[in-house]
Short mmCIF file of C-alpha atoms in Angstrom, two decimals:
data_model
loop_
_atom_site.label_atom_id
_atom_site.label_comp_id
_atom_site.label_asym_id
_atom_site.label_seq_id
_atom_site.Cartn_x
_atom_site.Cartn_y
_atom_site.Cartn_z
CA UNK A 709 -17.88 15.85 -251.05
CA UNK A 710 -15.49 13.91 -249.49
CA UNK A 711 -16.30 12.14 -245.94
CA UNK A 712 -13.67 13.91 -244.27
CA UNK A 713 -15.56 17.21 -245.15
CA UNK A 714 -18.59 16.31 -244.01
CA UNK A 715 -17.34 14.84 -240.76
CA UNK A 716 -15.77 17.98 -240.20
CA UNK A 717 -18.89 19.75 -240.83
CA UNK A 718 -20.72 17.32 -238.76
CA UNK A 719 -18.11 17.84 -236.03
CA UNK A 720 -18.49 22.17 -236.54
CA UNK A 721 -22.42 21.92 -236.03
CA UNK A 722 -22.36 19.51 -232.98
CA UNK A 723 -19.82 21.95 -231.55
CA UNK A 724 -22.12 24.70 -232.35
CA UNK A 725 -25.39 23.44 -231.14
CA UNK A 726 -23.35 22.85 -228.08
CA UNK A 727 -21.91 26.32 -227.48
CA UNK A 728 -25.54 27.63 -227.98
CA UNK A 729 -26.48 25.11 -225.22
CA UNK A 730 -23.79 26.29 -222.74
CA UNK A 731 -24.77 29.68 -223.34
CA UNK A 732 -28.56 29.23 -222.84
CA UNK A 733 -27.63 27.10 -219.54
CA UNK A 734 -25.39 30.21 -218.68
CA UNK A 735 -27.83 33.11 -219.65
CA UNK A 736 -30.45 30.97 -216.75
CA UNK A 737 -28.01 31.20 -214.17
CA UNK A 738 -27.69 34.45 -212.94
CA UNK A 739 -24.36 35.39 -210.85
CA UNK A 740 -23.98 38.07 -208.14
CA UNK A 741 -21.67 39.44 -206.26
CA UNK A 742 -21.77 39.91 -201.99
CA UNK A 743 -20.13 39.83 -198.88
CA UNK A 744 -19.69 36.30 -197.86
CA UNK A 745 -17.48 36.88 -195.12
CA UNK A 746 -19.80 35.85 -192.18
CA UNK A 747 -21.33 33.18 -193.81
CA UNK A 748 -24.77 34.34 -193.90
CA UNK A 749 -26.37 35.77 -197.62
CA UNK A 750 -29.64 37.94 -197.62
CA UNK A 751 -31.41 36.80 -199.93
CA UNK A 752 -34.32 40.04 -200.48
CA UNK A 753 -33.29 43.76 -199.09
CA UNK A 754 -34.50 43.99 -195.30
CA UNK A 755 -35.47 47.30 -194.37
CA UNK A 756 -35.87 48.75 -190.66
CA UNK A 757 -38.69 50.48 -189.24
CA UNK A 758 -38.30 53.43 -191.36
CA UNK A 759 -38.15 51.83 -195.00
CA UNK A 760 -34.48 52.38 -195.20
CA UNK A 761 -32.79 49.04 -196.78
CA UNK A 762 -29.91 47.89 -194.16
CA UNK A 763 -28.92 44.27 -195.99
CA UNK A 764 -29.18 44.42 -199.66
CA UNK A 765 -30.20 40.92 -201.32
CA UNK A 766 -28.85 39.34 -203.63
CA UNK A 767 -32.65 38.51 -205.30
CA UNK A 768 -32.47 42.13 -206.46
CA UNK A 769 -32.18 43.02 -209.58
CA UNK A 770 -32.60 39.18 -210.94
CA UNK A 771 -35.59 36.82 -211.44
CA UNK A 772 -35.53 34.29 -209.18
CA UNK A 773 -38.19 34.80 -206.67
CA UNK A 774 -38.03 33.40 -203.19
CA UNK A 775 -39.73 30.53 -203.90
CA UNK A 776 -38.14 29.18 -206.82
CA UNK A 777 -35.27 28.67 -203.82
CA UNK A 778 -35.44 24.50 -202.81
CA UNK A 779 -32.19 23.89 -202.13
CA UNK A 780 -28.27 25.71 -201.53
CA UNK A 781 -25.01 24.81 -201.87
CA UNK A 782 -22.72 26.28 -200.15
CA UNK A 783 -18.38 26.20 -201.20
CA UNK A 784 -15.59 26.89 -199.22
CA UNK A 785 -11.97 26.37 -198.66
CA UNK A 786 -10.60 25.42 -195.52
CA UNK A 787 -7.57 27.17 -194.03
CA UNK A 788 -4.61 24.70 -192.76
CA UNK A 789 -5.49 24.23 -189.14
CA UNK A 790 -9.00 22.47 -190.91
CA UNK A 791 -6.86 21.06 -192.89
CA UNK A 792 -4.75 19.43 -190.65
CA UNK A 793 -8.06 18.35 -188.56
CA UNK A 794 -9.54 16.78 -191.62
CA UNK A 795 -6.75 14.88 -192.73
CA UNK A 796 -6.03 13.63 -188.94
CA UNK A 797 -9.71 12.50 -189.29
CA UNK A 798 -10.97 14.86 -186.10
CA UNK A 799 -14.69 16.43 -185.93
CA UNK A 800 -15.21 19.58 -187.21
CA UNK A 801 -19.17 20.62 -187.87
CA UNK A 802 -21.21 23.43 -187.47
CA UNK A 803 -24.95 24.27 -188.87
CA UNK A 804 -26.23 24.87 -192.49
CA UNK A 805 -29.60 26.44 -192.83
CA UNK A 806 -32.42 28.97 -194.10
CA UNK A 807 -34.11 31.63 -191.68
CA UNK A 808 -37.37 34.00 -192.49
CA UNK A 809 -40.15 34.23 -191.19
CA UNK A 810 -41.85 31.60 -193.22
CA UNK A 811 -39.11 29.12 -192.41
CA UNK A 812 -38.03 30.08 -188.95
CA UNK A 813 -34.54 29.23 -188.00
CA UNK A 814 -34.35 25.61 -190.10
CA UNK A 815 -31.04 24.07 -189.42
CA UNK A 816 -29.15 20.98 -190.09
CA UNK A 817 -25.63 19.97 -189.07
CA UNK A 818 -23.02 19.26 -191.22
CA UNK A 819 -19.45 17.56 -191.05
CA UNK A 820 -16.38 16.04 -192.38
CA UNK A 821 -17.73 12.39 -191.73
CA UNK A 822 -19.68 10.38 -193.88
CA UNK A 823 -23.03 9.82 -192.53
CA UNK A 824 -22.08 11.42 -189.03
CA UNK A 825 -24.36 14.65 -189.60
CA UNK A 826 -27.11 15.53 -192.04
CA UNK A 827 -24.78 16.92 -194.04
CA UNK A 828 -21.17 15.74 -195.26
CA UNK A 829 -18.75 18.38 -197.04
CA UNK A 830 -17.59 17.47 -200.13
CA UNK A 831 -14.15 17.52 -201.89
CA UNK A 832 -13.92 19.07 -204.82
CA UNK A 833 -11.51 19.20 -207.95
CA UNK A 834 -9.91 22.14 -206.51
CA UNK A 835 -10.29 21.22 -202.91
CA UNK A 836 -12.65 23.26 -201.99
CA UNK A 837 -15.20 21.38 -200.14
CA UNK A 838 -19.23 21.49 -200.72
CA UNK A 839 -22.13 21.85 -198.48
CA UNK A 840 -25.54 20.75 -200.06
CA UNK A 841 -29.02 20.98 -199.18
CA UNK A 842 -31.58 19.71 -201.54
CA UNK A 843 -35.22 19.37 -201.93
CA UNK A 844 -38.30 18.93 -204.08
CA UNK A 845 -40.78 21.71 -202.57
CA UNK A 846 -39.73 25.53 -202.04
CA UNK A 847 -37.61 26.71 -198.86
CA UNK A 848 -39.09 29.99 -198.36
CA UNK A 849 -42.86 32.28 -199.58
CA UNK A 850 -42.89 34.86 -202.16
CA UNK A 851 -44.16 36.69 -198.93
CA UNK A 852 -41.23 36.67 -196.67
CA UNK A 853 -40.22 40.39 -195.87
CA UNK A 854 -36.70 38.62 -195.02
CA UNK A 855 -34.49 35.58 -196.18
CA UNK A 856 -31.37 34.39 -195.54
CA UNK A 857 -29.17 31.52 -196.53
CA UNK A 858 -25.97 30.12 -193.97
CA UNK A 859 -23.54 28.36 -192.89
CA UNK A 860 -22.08 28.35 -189.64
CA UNK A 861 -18.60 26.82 -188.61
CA UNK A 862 -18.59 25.48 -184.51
CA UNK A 863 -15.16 24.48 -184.24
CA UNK A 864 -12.77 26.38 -186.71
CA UNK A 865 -12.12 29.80 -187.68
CA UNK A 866 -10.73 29.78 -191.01
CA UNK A 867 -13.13 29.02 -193.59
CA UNK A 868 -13.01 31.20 -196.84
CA UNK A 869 -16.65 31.36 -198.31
CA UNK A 870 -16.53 31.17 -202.26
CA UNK A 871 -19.92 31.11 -203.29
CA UNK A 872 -23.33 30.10 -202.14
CA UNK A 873 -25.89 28.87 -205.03
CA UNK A 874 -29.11 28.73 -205.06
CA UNK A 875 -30.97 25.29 -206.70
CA UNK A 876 -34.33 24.55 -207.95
CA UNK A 877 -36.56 21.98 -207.52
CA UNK A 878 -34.28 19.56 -209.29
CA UNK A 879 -31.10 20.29 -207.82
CA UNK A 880 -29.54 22.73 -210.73
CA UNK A 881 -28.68 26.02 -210.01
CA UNK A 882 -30.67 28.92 -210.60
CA UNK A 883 -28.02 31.98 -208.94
CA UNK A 884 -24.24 32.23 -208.08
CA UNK A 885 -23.64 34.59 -204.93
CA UNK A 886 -19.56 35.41 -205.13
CA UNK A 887 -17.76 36.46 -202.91
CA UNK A 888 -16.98 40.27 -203.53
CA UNK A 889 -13.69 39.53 -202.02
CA UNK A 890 -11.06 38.68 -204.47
CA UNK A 891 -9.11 35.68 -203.57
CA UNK A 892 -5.61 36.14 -204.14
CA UNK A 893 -2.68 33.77 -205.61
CA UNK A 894 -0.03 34.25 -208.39
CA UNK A 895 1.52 31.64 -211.15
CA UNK A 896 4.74 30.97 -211.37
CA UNK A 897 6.26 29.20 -214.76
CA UNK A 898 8.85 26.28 -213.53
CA UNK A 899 8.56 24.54 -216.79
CA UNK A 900 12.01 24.67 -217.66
CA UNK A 901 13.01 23.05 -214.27
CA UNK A 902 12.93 19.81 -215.78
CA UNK A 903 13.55 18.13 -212.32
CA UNK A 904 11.55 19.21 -209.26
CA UNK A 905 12.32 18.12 -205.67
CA UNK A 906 9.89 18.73 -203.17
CA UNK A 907 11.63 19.16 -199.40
CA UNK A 908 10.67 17.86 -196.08
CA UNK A 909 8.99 20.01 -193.66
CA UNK A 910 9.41 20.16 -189.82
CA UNK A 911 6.70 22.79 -189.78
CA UNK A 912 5.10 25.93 -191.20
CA UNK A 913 6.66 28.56 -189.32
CA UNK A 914 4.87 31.80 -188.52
CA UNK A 915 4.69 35.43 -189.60
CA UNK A 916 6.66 37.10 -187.21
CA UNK A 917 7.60 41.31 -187.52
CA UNK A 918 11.33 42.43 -186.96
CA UNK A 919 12.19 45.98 -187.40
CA UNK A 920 9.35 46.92 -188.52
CA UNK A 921 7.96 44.75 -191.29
CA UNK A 922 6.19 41.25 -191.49
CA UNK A 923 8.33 38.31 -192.71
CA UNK A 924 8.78 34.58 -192.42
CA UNK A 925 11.86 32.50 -191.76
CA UNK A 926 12.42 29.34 -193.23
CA UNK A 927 16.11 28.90 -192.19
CA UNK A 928 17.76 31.66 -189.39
CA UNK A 929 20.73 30.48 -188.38
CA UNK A 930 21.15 33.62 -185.56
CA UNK A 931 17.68 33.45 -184.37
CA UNK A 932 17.93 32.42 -180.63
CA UNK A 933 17.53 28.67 -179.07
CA UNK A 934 13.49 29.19 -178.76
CA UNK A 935 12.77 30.21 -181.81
CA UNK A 936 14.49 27.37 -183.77
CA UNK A 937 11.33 25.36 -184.06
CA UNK A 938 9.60 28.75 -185.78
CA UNK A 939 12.98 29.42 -187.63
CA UNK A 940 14.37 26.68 -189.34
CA UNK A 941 11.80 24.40 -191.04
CA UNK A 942 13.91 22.06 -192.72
CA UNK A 943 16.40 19.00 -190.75
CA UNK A 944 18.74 18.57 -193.48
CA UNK A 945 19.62 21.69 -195.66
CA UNK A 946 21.82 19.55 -197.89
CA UNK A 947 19.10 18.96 -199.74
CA UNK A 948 19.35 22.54 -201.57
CA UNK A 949 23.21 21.65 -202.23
CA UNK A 950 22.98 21.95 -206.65
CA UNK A 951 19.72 23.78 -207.18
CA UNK A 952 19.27 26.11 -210.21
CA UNK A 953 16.39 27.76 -208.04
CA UNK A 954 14.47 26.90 -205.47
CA UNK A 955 10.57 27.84 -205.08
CA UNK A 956 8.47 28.38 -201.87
CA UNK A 957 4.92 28.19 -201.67
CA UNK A 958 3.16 30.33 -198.67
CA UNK A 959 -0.64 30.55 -197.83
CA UNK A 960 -1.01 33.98 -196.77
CA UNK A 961 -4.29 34.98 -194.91
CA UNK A 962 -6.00 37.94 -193.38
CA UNK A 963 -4.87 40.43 -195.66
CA UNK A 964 -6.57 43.85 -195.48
CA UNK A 965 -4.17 46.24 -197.39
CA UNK A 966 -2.10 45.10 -200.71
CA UNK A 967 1.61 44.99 -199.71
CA UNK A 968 4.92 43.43 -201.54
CA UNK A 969 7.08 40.40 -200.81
CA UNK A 970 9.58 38.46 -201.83
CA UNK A 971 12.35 35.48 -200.78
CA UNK A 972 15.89 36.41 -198.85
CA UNK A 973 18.55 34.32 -199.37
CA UNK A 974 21.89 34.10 -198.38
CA UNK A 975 24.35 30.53 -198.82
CA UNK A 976 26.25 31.61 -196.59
CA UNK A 977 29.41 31.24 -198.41
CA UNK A 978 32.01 34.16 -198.25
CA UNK A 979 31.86 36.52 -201.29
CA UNK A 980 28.97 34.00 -202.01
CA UNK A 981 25.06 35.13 -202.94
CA UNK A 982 23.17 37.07 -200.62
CA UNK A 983 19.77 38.31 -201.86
CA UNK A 984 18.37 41.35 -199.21
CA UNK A 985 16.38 43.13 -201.91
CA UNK A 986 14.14 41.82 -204.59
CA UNK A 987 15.66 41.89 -207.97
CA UNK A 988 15.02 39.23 -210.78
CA UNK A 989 16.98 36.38 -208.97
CA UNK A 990 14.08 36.78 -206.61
CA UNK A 991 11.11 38.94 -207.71
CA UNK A 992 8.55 40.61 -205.98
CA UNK A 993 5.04 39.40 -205.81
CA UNK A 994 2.02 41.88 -205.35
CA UNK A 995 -0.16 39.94 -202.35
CA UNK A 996 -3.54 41.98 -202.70
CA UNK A 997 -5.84 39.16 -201.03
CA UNK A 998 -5.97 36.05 -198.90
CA UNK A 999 -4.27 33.29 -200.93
CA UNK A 1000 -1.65 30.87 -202.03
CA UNK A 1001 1.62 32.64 -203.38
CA UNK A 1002 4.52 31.29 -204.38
CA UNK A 1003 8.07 32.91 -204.86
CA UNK A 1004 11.29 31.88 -206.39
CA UNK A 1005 15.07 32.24 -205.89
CA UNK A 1006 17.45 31.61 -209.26
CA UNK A 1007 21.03 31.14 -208.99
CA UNK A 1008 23.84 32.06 -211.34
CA UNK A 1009 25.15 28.44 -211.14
CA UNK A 1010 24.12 25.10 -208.83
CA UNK A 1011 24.22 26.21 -205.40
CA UNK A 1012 26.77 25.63 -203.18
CA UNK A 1013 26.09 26.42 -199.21
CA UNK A 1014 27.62 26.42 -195.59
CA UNK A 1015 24.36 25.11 -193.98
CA UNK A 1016 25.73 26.86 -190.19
CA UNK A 1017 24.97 30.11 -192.20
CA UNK A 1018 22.76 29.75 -195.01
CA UNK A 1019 19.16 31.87 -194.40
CA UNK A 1020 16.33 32.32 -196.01
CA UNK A 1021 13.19 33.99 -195.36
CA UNK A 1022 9.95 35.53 -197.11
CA UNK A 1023 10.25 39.22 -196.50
CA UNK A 1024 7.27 41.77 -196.88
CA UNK A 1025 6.80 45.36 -196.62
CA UNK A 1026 4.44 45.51 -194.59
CA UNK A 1027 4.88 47.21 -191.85
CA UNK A 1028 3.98 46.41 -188.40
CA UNK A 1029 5.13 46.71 -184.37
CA UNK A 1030 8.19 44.35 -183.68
CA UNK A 1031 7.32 42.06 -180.60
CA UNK A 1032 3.39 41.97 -181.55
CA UNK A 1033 2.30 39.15 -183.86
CA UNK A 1034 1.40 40.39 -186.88
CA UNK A 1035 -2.52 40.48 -187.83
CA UNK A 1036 -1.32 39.05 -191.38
CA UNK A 1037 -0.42 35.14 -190.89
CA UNK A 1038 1.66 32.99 -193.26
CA UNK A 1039 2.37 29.31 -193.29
CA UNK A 1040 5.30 27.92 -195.64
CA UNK A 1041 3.20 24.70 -197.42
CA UNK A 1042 5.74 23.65 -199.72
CA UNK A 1043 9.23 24.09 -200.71
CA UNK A 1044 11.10 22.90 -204.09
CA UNK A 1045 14.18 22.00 -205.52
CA UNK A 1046 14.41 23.12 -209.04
CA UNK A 1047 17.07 21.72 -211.47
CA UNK A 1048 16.81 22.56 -215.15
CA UNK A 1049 18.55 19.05 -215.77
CA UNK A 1050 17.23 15.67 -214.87
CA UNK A 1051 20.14 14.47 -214.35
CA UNK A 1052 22.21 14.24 -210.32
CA UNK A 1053 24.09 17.61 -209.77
CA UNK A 1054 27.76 17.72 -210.39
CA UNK A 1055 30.00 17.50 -207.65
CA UNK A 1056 31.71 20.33 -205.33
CA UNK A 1057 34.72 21.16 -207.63
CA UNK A 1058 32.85 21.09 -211.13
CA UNK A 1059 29.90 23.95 -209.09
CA UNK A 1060 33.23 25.55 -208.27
CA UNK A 1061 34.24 25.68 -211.60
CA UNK A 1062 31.68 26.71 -213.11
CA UNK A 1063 30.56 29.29 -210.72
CA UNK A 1064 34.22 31.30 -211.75
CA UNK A 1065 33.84 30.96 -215.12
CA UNK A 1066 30.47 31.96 -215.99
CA UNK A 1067 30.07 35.78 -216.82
CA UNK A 1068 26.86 35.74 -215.86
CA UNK A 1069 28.06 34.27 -212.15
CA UNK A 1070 30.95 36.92 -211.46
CA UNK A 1071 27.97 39.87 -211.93
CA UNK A 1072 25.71 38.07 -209.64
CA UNK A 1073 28.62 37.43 -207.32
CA UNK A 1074 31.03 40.32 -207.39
CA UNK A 1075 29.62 43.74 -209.21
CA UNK A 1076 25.23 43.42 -209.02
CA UNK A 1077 23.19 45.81 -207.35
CA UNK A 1078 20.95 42.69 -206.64
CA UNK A 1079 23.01 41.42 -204.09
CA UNK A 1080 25.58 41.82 -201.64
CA UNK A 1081 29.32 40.18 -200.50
CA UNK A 1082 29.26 38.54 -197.93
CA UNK A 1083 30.84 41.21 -196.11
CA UNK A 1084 27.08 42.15 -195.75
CA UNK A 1085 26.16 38.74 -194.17
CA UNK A 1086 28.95 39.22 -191.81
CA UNK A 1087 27.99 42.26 -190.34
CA UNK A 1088 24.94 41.29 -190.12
CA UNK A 1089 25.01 38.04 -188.55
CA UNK A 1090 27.10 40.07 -185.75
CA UNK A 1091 24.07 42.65 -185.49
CA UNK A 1092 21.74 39.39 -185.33
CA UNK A 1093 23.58 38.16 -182.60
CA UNK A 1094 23.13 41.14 -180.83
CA UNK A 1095 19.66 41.79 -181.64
CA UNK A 1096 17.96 38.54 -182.84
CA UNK A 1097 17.33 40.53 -186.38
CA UNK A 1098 17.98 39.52 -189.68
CA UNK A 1099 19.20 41.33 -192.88
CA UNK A 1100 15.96 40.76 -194.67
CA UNK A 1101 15.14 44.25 -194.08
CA UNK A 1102 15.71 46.89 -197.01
CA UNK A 1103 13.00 48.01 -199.32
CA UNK A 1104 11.89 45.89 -202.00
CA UNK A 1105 13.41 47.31 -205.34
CA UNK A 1106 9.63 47.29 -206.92
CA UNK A 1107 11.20 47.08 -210.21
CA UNK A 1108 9.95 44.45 -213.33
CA UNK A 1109 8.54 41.30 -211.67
CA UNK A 1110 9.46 38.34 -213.04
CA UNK A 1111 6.19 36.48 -211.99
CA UNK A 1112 3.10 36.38 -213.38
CA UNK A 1113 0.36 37.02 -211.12
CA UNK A 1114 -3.12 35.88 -210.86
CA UNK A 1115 -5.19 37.72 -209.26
CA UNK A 1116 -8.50 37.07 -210.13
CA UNK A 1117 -11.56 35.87 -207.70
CA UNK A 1118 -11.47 31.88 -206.88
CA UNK A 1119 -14.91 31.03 -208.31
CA UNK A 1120 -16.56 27.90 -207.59
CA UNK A 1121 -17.35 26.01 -210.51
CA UNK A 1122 -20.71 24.87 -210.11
CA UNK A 1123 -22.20 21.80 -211.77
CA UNK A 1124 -25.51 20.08 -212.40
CA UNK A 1125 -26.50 18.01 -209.23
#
């Protein structure tokens, strides 16, 4: 037999014997599913006077007892604001614990800093952050008629729990709690962008409601002097001048119901683009859950703009009172210039060019249900100056989406400690 051959054979058992090992290591850990929301998991049912179970626990239905339990970690991702904190090197802390009656209330503080409290958070590959407590003997007794496991956050409000795990006496987990609530997000394929520019941001903006639905502004040009800040997030919109597309990236957070959005645009050119509706030059995206979403506008041909009139927004609709901030809250995080050549755009009068030649241009331009003249913008830049509204406000054309979403639970990957 040649060596080559038995390598490979070598190579197919190893890999074998290791898949078998993964699974065994898989079939130990058991992984549940509960509301995290609060940051507190009951660990065995608790039951009122009466018998009647109020908390469920997680222990059910598994077999880890109570006092295999010597240790928890606990993953979460932090919003922006703790973001912001964290990177600006501020203290944010709060308590991580056990409570039953075996146990009492046994806390321990955690934060950012290294050393500051008994516990530091932990980056992780994905950015989440880990909170670990760890120990040799078990945390609670087998005869504990309630358990819990938490964390608490003092100074912050927008922590997403992932998962809490359980460890053993050796640090390795013995059960996954999810959360129940799926974390949301889509994918978007820019792989044929082969240059990407990311843009400078003056700020994040804020979800804001006019006529009746939930949006957010990148660039308003009609919006009125104190809203500018909110309203125009980028100091030189030159920057777009040549794109193929441009992408926008927009943490979206307490969501209850699933609702639709998608990117306005208008260059502000006359009989230039103006996207009010969703179509494919800028689909839809389902947002069913808190998350990170990211949308995309496509032009017919590198963009030319009048920056005095360009806007651009992330409309939704979802509907809510105009005047009232909206429960749901967006931030823009990042936006991108997308050219499908490396190479510097052509100038003014080549765009020009080939903006009147291409077929594919004039239907985008001049006959497309997927967008309007700018005889559109016009008007309704006059009815914004009247009204401080914008045009981003017809229903979404919920036709074929042309992103692919992703809407499966964030789950922590846990490792060996």
């Amino acid at each position: 037999m040649k060596i080559s051959k038995i390598l490979a054979g070598m190579s197919a058992a190893a890999l074998a014997a290791s898949m078998m090992s993964l699974a065994a290591f898989a079939d130990e850990t058991a992984t549940v599913k509960a509301d995290l929301t609060g940051g507190t998991v009951s660990l065995i049912d608790e039951k009122d006077d009466d018998g009647v179970v109020t908390k469920t626990g997680v222990l059910t239905g598994t077999n880890v007892k109570l006092s295999d339990v010597c240790g928890i970690d606990v993953n979460v991702t932090v919003g922006a604001d703790s973001a912001a904190k964290i990177e600006a090197g501020d203290w944010i802390g709060g308590g991580l614990g056990y409570n039953s009656e075996s146990t009492g209330w046994a806390s321990k503080e955690w934060s950012f800093q290294d050393g500051a409290k008994d516990v530091t958070g932990v980056k992780a590959a994905d950015g989440s952050y880990d909170f670990v407590l760890k120990g040799k003997d078990p945390v609670f007794a087998d005869t504990d008629t309630y358990a819990q496991v938490w964390l608490q956050n003092w100074t912050t409000k927008d922590f997403t729990f992932n998962a809490f795990t359980l460890l053993d006496k050796d640090g390795n987990p013995i059960l996954v709690v999810e959360s129940d609530k799926a974390q949301g997000g889509n994918t978007v394929d820019l792989s044929e962008y082969k240059k990407q520019t990311e843009v400078t941001l003056n700020g994040e903006g804020k979800s804001t409601t006019d006529n009746g639905k939930v949006r957010i502004n990148i660039k308003h040009p009609w919006c009125d002097a104190d809203q500018k800040a909110d309203f125009n997030l980028v100091d030189d919109w030159s920057v777009f001048t040549g794109a193929d597309a441009i992408a926008v990236t927009v943490d979206i957070s307490n969501v209850t119901d699933a609702f639709t959005a998608y990117p306005c645009f208008t260059n502000g050119i006359e009989n230039g683009i103006g996207y009010w509706e969703a179509s494919d030059n800028n689909p839809a995206v389902t947002v069913n859950a808190d998350g990170t979403y990211t949308f995309i506008v496509k032009f017919p041909a590198a963009l030319e703009l009048d920056a005095a009139n360009m806007f651009f927004d992330v409309a939704t609709d979802l509907i809510a009172d105009d005047g009232v901030d909206p429960s749901v809250k967006m931030a823009v995080k990042k936006v991108v210039v997308l050219n499908k050549s490396d190479a510097e755009p052509a100038d003014s009068s080549e765009s020009t060019a080939d903006s009147t030649d291409s077929d594919e241009s004039k239907g985008v331009l001049v006959d497309s249900s997927d967008s309007k003249t700018n005889s559109a913008a016009t008007s309704s830049k006059a009815a914004n100056n009247a009204s401080n509204t914008n045009p981003s406000t017809g229903a979404a054309a919920l036709a074929a989406v042309g992103v692919a979403l992703a809407g499966a639970a964030v789950v922590a990957t846990k490792k060996r400690k």
